[in-house]
């Protein structure tokens, strides 16, 4: 079945550092890929998505590129802020498009 | 206007009780979901309904019974609550294929 693997956290960075959170997936066909963010005490918010190979999703300075050859969708941001501290989830929606499969989440802590 | 709303936000109850969590979406989406997030933040699909019809029923104890009176509502009833049911439960909805999923803010259930 479909699965998503993302790097375990916590990831601790200083403000303005470069962020990479790795995500790889296993799925048949051509899934859609997503990054969701969960701020402390809140629900899940869609951060960005990509629906086909080589697409780049971007939002709020975050980017991720759908790499079919490496089955990856790594999240990057050039300069993190304290307000980016949250848990980040990589997810996929398979060909049937009928559910999201999540990775285990990566906690990001940004220190001033 | 909240797109996907869940009530209650917090629920503390004793073992053995029966409780319900309600979910409503005003996005006109056809498909709704329940996800469970455990204490380690891992998210797992429980149920999915499409136009009031059950389409996904993962390995969930039959103490959990979803009910969809119409396509805008998906409620979750839990009988004979156990300590292990303590978690955050998220409702979500989705429009057509390859659209993003919209999540509610979650219901934190604590069984004591």
PDB file of C-alpha atoms in Angstrom:
ATOM      1  CA  UNK A   1       0.000   0.000   0.000  1.00  0.00           C
ATOM      2  CA  UNK A   2       0.886   3.671  -0.103  1.00  0.00           C
ATOM      3  CA  UNK A   3       3.324   4.990   2.472  1.00  0.00           C
ATOM      4  CA  UNK A   4       5.182   8.189   3.335  1.00  0.00           C
ATOM      5  CA  UNK A   5       8.465   8.438   5.215  1.00  0.00           C
ATOM      6  CA  UNK A   6       9.789  11.685   6.572  1.00  0.00           C
ATOM      7  CA  UNK A   7      12.780  12.525   8.690  1.00  0.00           C
ATOM      8  CA  UNK A   8      12.296  12.239  12.400  1.00  0.00           C
ATOM      9  CA  UNK A   9      12.600  15.339  14.476  1.00  0.00           C
ATOM     10  CA  UNK A  10      12.867  17.453  16.277  1.00  0.00           C
ATOM     11  CA  UNK A  11      14.745  19.734  13.940  1.00  0.00           C
ATOM     12  CA  UNK A  12      16.162  22.686  15.823  1.00  0.00           C
ATOM     13  CA  UNK A  13      17.390  25.709  13.883  1.00  0.00           C
ATOM     14  CA  UNK A  14      18.364  29.263  14.580  1.00  0.00           C
ATOM     15  CA  UNK A  15      16.342  32.048  13.029  1.00  0.00           C
ATOM     16  CA  UNK A  16      17.264  32.741   9.382  1.00  0.00           C
ATOM     17  CA  UNK A  17      18.792  29.275   8.912  1.00  0.00           C
ATOM     18  CA  UNK A  18      18.049  27.139   5.862  1.00  0.00           C
ATOM     19  CA  UNK A  19      15.484  24.389   6.335  1.00  0.00           C
ATOM     20  CA  UNK A  20      15.170  21.021   4.644  1.00  0.00           C
ATOM     21  CA  UNK A  21      12.744  18.340   5.770  1.00  0.00           C
ATOM     22  CA  UNK A  22      13.096  15.148   3.760  1.00  0.00           C
ATOM     23  CA  UNK A  23      10.073  13.210   2.529  1.00  0.00           C
ATOM     24  CA  UNK A  24       9.964  10.088   0.373  1.00  0.00           C
ATOM     25  CA  UNK A  25       6.971   8.076  -0.678  1.00  0.00           C
ATOM     26  CA  UNK A  26       5.866   4.715  -2.005  1.00  0.00           C
ATOM     27  CA  UNK A  27       2.799   4.613  -4.214  1.00  0.00           C
ATOM     28  CA  UNK A  28       1.581   3.118  -7.442  1.00  0.00           C
ATOM     29  CA  UNK A  29       0.857   5.413 -10.344  1.00  0.00           C
ATOM     30  CA  UNK A  30       0.948   9.177  -9.953  1.00  0.00           C
ATOM     31  CA  UNK A  31      -0.079  10.383  -6.515  1.00  0.00           C
ATOM     32  CA  UNK A  32      -0.624  13.994  -5.505  1.00  0.00           C
ATOM     33  CA  UNK A  33       1.765  15.191  -2.819  1.00  0.00           C
ATOM     34  CA  UNK A  34       1.126  17.604   0.031  1.00  0.00           C
ATOM     35  CA  UNK A  35       2.770  19.323   2.958  1.00  0.00           C
ATOM     36  CA  UNK A  36       0.576  20.181   5.923  1.00  0.00           C
ATOM     37  CA  UNK A  37       1.583  22.230   8.963  1.00  0.00           C
ATOM     38  CA  UNK A  38       0.227  21.955  12.488  1.00  0.00           C
ATOM     39  CA  UNK A  39       0.963  24.878  14.804  1.00  0.00           C
ATOM     40  CA  UNK A  40       0.861  24.207  18.554  1.00  0.00           C
ATOM     41  CA  UNK A  41      -2.677  23.498  19.729  1.00  0.00           C
ATOM     42  CA  UNK A  42      -4.169  23.918  16.272  1.00  0.00           C
ATOM     43  CA  UNK A  43      -5.445  21.788  13.416  1.00  0.00           C
ATOM     44  CA  UNK A  44      -3.828  20.894  10.111  1.00  0.00           C
ATOM     45  CA  UNK A  45      -3.339  23.548   7.462  1.00  0.00           C
ATOM     46  CA  UNK A  46      -2.412  22.873   3.878  1.00  0.00           C
ATOM     47  CA  UNK A  47       0.988  24.453   3.249  1.00  0.00           C
ATOM     48  CA  UNK A  48       1.578  23.460  -0.372  1.00  0.00           C
ATOM     49  CA  UNK A  49       0.880  20.725  -2.882  1.00  0.00           C
ATOM     50  CA  UNK A  50       2.000  19.293  -6.217  1.00  0.00           C
ATOM     51  CA  UNK A  51      -0.080  17.089  -8.466  1.00  0.00           C
ATOM     52  CA  UNK A  52       2.385  15.844 -11.083  1.00  0.00           C
ATOM     53  CA  UNK A  53       6.062  15.128 -11.600  1.00  0.00           C
ATOM     54  CA  UNK A  54       8.399  18.162 -11.625  1.00  0.00           C
ATOM     55  CA  UNK A  55       5.675  20.439 -10.240  1.00  0.00           C
ATOM     56  CA  UNK A  56       6.907  22.839  -7.566  1.00  0.00           C
ATOM     57  CA  UNK A  57       4.538  23.791  -4.780  1.00  0.00           C
ATOM     58  CA  UNK A  58       5.267  26.981  -2.899  1.00  0.00           C
ATOM     59  CA  UNK A  59       3.703  29.070  -0.151  1.00  0.00           C
ATOM     60  CA  UNK A  60       4.927  31.465   2.565  1.00  0.00           C
ATOM     61  CA  UNK A  61       8.544  31.006   1.458  1.00  0.00           C
ATOM     62  CA  UNK A  62       8.334  27.204   1.607  1.00  0.00           C
ATOM     63  CA  UNK A  63       8.936  25.123  -1.507  1.00  0.00           C
ATOM     64  CA  UNK A  64       8.835  21.457  -2.471  1.00  0.00           C
ATOM     65  CA  UNK A  65       9.395  19.809  -5.848  1.00  0.00           C
ATOM     66  CA  UNK A  66       7.703  16.562  -6.905  1.00  0.00           C
ATOM     67  CA  UNK A  67      10.573  14.270  -7.929  1.00  0.00           C
ATOM     68  CA  UNK A  68       9.233  11.073  -9.424  1.00  0.00           C
ATOM     69  CA  UNK A  69      12.666   9.634 -10.190  1.00  0.00           C
ATOM     70  CA  UNK A  70      13.627   9.741  -6.508  1.00  0.00           C
ATOM     71  CA  UNK A  71      10.034   9.462  -5.172  1.00  0.00           C
ATOM     72  CA  UNK A  72      10.678  12.503  -3.014  1.00  0.00           C
ATOM     73  CA  UNK A  73       8.983  15.755  -2.024  1.00  0.00           C
ATOM     74  CA  UNK A  74      11.444  17.515   0.268  1.00  0.00           C
ATOM     75  CA  UNK A  75      10.329  20.719   1.991  1.00  0.00           C
ATOM     76  CA  UNK A  76      12.709  23.697   1.939  1.00  0.00           C
ATOM     77  CA  UNK A  77      12.765  27.252   3.179  1.00  0.00           C
ATOM     78  CA  UNK A  78      15.635  29.647   2.741  1.00  0.00           C
ATOM     79  CA  UNK A  79      15.302  31.554   6.003  1.00  0.00           C
ATOM     80  CA  UNK A  80      13.152  30.255   8.842  1.00  0.00           C
ATOM     81  CA  UNK A  81      11.468  32.397  11.473  1.00  0.00           C
ATOM     82  CA  UNK A  82      10.473  31.642  15.047  1.00  0.00           C
ATOM     83  CA  UNK A  83       6.854  31.665  13.862  1.00  0.00           C
ATOM     84  CA  UNK A  84       7.609  28.652  11.623  1.00  0.00           C
ATOM     85  CA  UNK A  85       7.936  26.449  14.707  1.00  0.00           C
ATOM     86  CA  UNK A  86       5.364  23.700  14.180  1.00  0.00           C
ATOM     87  CA  UNK A  87       4.948  20.072  13.160  1.00  0.00           C
ATOM     88  CA  UNK A  88       5.179  19.460   9.422  1.00  0.00           C
ATOM     89  CA  UNK A  89       3.475  16.505   7.728  1.00  0.00           C
ATOM     90  CA  UNK A  90       4.191  15.136   4.287  1.00  0.00           C
ATOM     91  CA  UNK A  91       1.235  13.322   2.730  1.00  0.00           C
ATOM     92  CA  UNK A  92       0.085  11.730  -0.485  1.00  0.00           C
ATOM     93  CA  UNK A  93      -3.223  11.060  -2.147  1.00  0.00           C
ATOM     94  CA  UNK A  94      -3.128   8.052  -4.435  1.00  0.00           C
ATOM     95  CA  UNK A  95      -4.636   7.484  -7.850  1.00  0.00           C
ATOM     96  CA  UNK A  96      -8.059   6.838  -6.436  1.00  0.00           C
ATOM     97  CA  UNK A  97      -7.780  10.202  -4.703  1.00  0.00           C
ATOM     98  CA  UNK A  98      -9.934   8.976  -1.903  1.00  0.00           C
ATOM     99  CA  UNK A  99      -7.742   9.498   1.154  1.00  0.00           C
ATOM    100  CA  UNK A 100      -4.552  11.069   2.482  1.00  0.00           C
ATOM    101  CA  UNK A 101      -1.694   8.938   3.734  1.00  0.00           C
ATOM    102  CA  UNK A 102       0.559  10.841   6.147  1.00  0.00           C
ATOM    103  CA  UNK A 103       4.170  10.596   7.163  1.00  0.00           C
ATOM    104  CA  UNK A 104       4.970  10.566  10.863  1.00  0.00           C
ATOM    105  CA  UNK A 105       5.455  14.334  11.121  1.00  0.00           C
ATOM    106  CA  UNK A 106       8.592  16.385  11.812  1.00  0.00           C
ATOM    107  CA  UNK A 107       8.695  18.888  14.639  1.00  0.00           C
ATOM    108  CA  UNK A 108      10.562  22.086  13.782  1.00  0.00           C
ATOM    109  CA  UNK A 109      11.791  24.379  16.536  1.00  0.00           C
ATOM    110  CA  UNK A 110      13.262  27.740  15.556  1.00  0.00           C
ATOM    111  CA  UNK A 111      15.207  29.657  18.180  1.00  0.00           C
ATOM    112  CA  UNK A 112      15.734  33.422  18.118  1.00  0.00           C
TER     113      UNK A 112
ATOM    114  CA  UNK B   1     -17.017  31.366   8.270  1.00  0.00           C
ATOM    115  CA  UNK B   2     -15.321  28.141   9.374  1.00  0.00           C
ATOM    116  CA  UNK B   3     -15.017  25.713   6.447  1.00  0.00           C
ATOM    117  CA  UNK B   4     -14.870  22.507   8.523  1.00  0.00           C
ATOM    118  CA  UNK B   5     -16.089  22.808  12.087  1.00  0.00           C
ATOM    119  CA  UNK B   6     -15.935  20.195  14.818  1.00  0.00           C
ATOM    120  CA  UNK B   7     -17.580  20.154  18.201  1.00  0.00           C
ATOM    121  CA  UNK B   8     -16.612  19.896  20.926  1.00  0.00           C
ATOM    122  CA  UNK B   9     -12.999  21.095  20.839  1.00  0.00           C
ATOM    123  CA  UNK B  10     -12.208  19.343  24.109  1.00  0.00           C
ATOM    124  CA  UNK B  11     -13.908  16.305  25.609  1.00  0.00           C
ATOM    125  CA  UNK B  12     -12.980  14.725  28.932  1.00  0.00           C
ATOM    126  CA  UNK B  13     -14.956  11.656  29.929  1.00  0.00           C
ATOM    127  CA  UNK B  14     -14.756   8.517  32.019  1.00  0.00           C
ATOM    128  CA  UNK B  15     -14.049   5.023  30.799  1.00  0.00           C
ATOM    129  CA  UNK B  16     -17.141   3.161  29.705  1.00  0.00           C
ATOM    130  CA  UNK B  17     -19.080   6.255  28.643  1.00  0.00           C
ATOM    131  CA  UNK B  18     -20.561   6.853  25.191  1.00  0.00           C
ATOM    132  CA  UNK B  19     -19.769  10.112  23.427  1.00  0.00           C
ATOM    133  CA  UNK B  20     -20.230  11.796  20.060  1.00  0.00           C
ATOM    134  CA  UNK B  21     -18.154  14.256  18.071  1.00  0.00           C
ATOM    135  CA  UNK B  22     -19.858  16.316  15.390  1.00  0.00           C
ATOM    136  CA  UNK B  23     -18.439  17.642  12.137  1.00  0.00           C
ATOM    137  CA  UNK B  24     -19.917  19.997   9.561  1.00  0.00           C
ATOM    138  CA  UNK B  25     -18.460  21.417   6.361  1.00  0.00           C
ATOM    139  CA  UNK B  26     -19.806  24.338   4.353  1.00  0.00           C
ATOM    140  CA  UNK B  27     -17.581  23.837   1.314  1.00  0.00           C
ATOM    141  CA  UNK B  28     -20.013  21.748  -0.702  1.00  0.00           C
ATOM    142  CA  UNK B  29     -17.497  18.881  -0.733  1.00  0.00           C
ATOM    143  CA  UNK B  30     -18.703  15.370  -1.477  1.00  0.00           C
ATOM    144  CA  UNK B  31     -16.255  13.433   0.693  1.00  0.00           C
ATOM    145  CA  UNK B  32     -15.637  13.627   4.421  1.00  0.00           C
ATOM    146  CA  UNK B  33     -13.172  11.828   6.683  1.00  0.00           C
ATOM    147  CA  UNK B  34     -12.257  11.069  10.252  1.00  0.00           C
ATOM    148  CA  UNK B  35      -8.587  10.840  11.183  1.00  0.00           C
ATOM    149  CA  UNK B  36      -7.076   9.947  14.538  1.00  0.00           C
ATOM    150  CA  UNK B  37      -3.864  11.583  15.790  1.00  0.00           C
ATOM    151  CA  UNK B  38      -2.147   9.724  18.597  1.00  0.00           C
ATOM    152  CA  UNK B  39       0.128  11.098  21.288  1.00  0.00           C
ATOM    153  CA  UNK B  40       3.135  10.837  18.970  1.00  0.00           C
ATOM    154  CA  UNK B  41       1.357  12.983  16.372  1.00  0.00           C
ATOM    155  CA  UNK B  42       0.879  10.056  13.983  1.00  0.00           C
ATOM    156  CA  UNK B  43      -2.221  10.536  11.782  1.00  0.00           C
ATOM    157  CA  UNK B  44      -4.275   7.581  10.606  1.00  0.00           C
ATOM    158  CA  UNK B  45      -7.450   7.411   8.517  1.00  0.00           C
ATOM    159  CA  UNK B  46     -10.458   5.929  10.286  1.00  0.00           C
ATOM    160  CA  UNK B  47     -13.437   6.443   8.003  1.00  0.00           C
ATOM    161  CA  UNK B  48     -14.449   8.135   4.789  1.00  0.00           C
ATOM    162  CA  UNK B  49     -17.913   8.946   3.457  1.00  0.00           C
ATOM    163  CA  UNK B  50     -18.830  10.071  -0.022  1.00  0.00           C
ATOM    164  CA  UNK B  51     -22.284  11.578  -0.408  1.00  0.00           C
ATOM    165  CA  UNK B  52     -23.439   9.882   2.795  1.00  0.00           C
ATOM    166  CA  UNK B  53     -22.052   6.503   1.714  1.00  0.00           C
ATOM    167  CA  UNK B  54     -19.246   4.747   3.596  1.00  0.00           C
ATOM    168  CA  UNK B  55     -16.252   4.195   1.303  1.00  0.00           C
ATOM    169  CA  UNK B  56     -13.348   3.652   3.697  1.00  0.00           C
ATOM    170  CA  UNK B  57     -13.507   1.776   6.957  1.00  0.00           C
ATOM    171  CA  UNK B  58     -10.049   1.063   8.287  1.00  0.00           C
ATOM    172  CA  UNK B  59      -9.362  -1.399  11.043  1.00  0.00           C
ATOM    173  CA  UNK B  60     -11.205   0.440  13.762  1.00  0.00           C
ATOM    174  CA  UNK B  61     -13.007  -1.182  16.714  1.00  0.00           C
ATOM    175  CA  UNK B  62     -16.724  -1.453  16.088  1.00  0.00           C
ATOM    176  CA  UNK B  63     -17.229   0.738  19.161  1.00  0.00           C
ATOM    177  CA  UNK B  64     -16.628   3.559  16.697  1.00  0.00           C
ATOM    178  CA  UNK B  65     -19.614   4.259  14.470  1.00  0.00           C
ATOM    179  CA  UNK B  66     -19.686   7.110  11.961  1.00  0.00           C
ATOM    180  CA  UNK B  67     -22.972   8.586  10.815  1.00  0.00           C
ATOM    181  CA  UNK B  68     -23.566  10.901   7.891  1.00  0.00           C
ATOM    182  CA  UNK B  69     -27.097  12.362   7.884  1.00  0.00           C
ATOM    183  CA  UNK B  70     -26.248  14.431   4.789  1.00  0.00           C
ATOM    184  CA  UNK B  71     -23.150  15.166   2.765  1.00  0.00           C
ATOM    185  CA  UNK B  72     -22.310  18.231   4.858  1.00  0.00           C
ATOM    186  CA  UNK B  73     -22.173  16.310   8.149  1.00  0.00           C
ATOM    187  CA  UNK B  74     -20.145  13.387   9.430  1.00  0.00           C
ATOM    188  CA  UNK B  75     -20.484  12.553  13.098  1.00  0.00           C
ATOM    189  CA  UNK B  76     -18.475  10.041  15.106  1.00  0.00           C
ATOM    190  CA  UNK B  77     -20.059   8.100  17.929  1.00  0.00           C
ATOM    191  CA  UNK B  78     -17.902   6.112  20.308  1.00  0.00           C
ATOM    192  CA  UNK B  79     -19.323   3.505  22.663  1.00  0.00           C
ATOM    193  CA  UNK B  80     -17.742   2.139  25.829  1.00  0.00           C
ATOM    194  CA  UNK B  81     -14.795   4.515  25.773  1.00  0.00           C
ATOM    195  CA  UNK B  82     -11.374   3.116  26.703  1.00  0.00           C
ATOM    196  CA  UNK B  83      -8.190   4.816  27.881  1.00  0.00           C
ATOM    197  CA  UNK B  84      -6.553   4.047  24.529  1.00  0.00           C
ATOM    198  CA  UNK B  85      -9.174   6.119  22.727  1.00  0.00           C
ATOM    199  CA  UNK B  86      -7.561   9.263  24.096  1.00  0.00           C
ATOM    200  CA  UNK B  87      -6.316  11.164  21.053  1.00  0.00           C
ATOM    201  CA  UNK B  88      -7.068  14.134  18.838  1.00  0.00           C
ATOM    202  CA  UNK B  89      -9.725  13.370  16.243  1.00  0.00           C
ATOM    203  CA  UNK B  90      -9.752  15.391  13.027  1.00  0.00           C
ATOM    204  CA  UNK B  91     -12.559  15.726  10.580  1.00  0.00           C
ATOM    205  CA  UNK B  92     -11.709  16.634   6.975  1.00  0.00           C
ATOM    206  CA  UNK B  93     -13.442  17.135   3.641  1.00  0.00           C
ATOM    207  CA  UNK B  94     -12.391  17.045   0.004  1.00  0.00           C
ATOM    208  CA  UNK B  95     -13.858  18.191  -3.286  1.00  0.00           C
ATOM    209  CA  UNK B  96     -13.005  16.428  -6.555  1.00  0.00           C
ATOM    210  CA  UNK B  97      -9.955  14.344  -7.402  1.00  0.00           C
ATOM    211  CA  UNK B  98      -6.580  15.959  -6.687  1.00  0.00           C
ATOM    212  CA  UNK B  99      -7.994  18.864  -4.676  1.00  0.00           C
ATOM    213  CA  UNK B 100      -6.571  19.635  -1.306  1.00  0.00           C
ATOM    214  CA  UNK B 101      -8.178  18.353   1.823  1.00  0.00           C
ATOM    215  CA  UNK B 102      -9.550  20.803   4.404  1.00  0.00           C
ATOM    216  CA  UNK B 103      -9.265  19.845   8.042  1.00  0.00           C
ATOM    217  CA  UNK B 104     -11.203  20.869  11.093  1.00  0.00           C
ATOM    218  CA  UNK B 105      -9.392  22.161  14.170  1.00  0.00           C
ATOM    219  CA  UNK B 106      -9.621  18.824  15.959  1.00  0.00           C
ATOM    220  CA  UNK B 107     -11.315  17.392  19.034  1.00  0.00           C
ATOM    221  CA  UNK B 108      -9.032  16.441  21.890  1.00  0.00           C
ATOM    222  CA  UNK B 109     -10.600  13.440  23.612  1.00  0.00           C
ATOM    223  CA  UNK B 110      -9.282  12.457  27.032  1.00  0.00           C
ATOM    224  CA  UNK B 111     -10.593   9.300  28.659  1.00  0.00           C
ATOM    225  CA  UNK B 112      -9.932   9.050  32.381  1.00  0.00           C
TER     226      UNK B 112
END
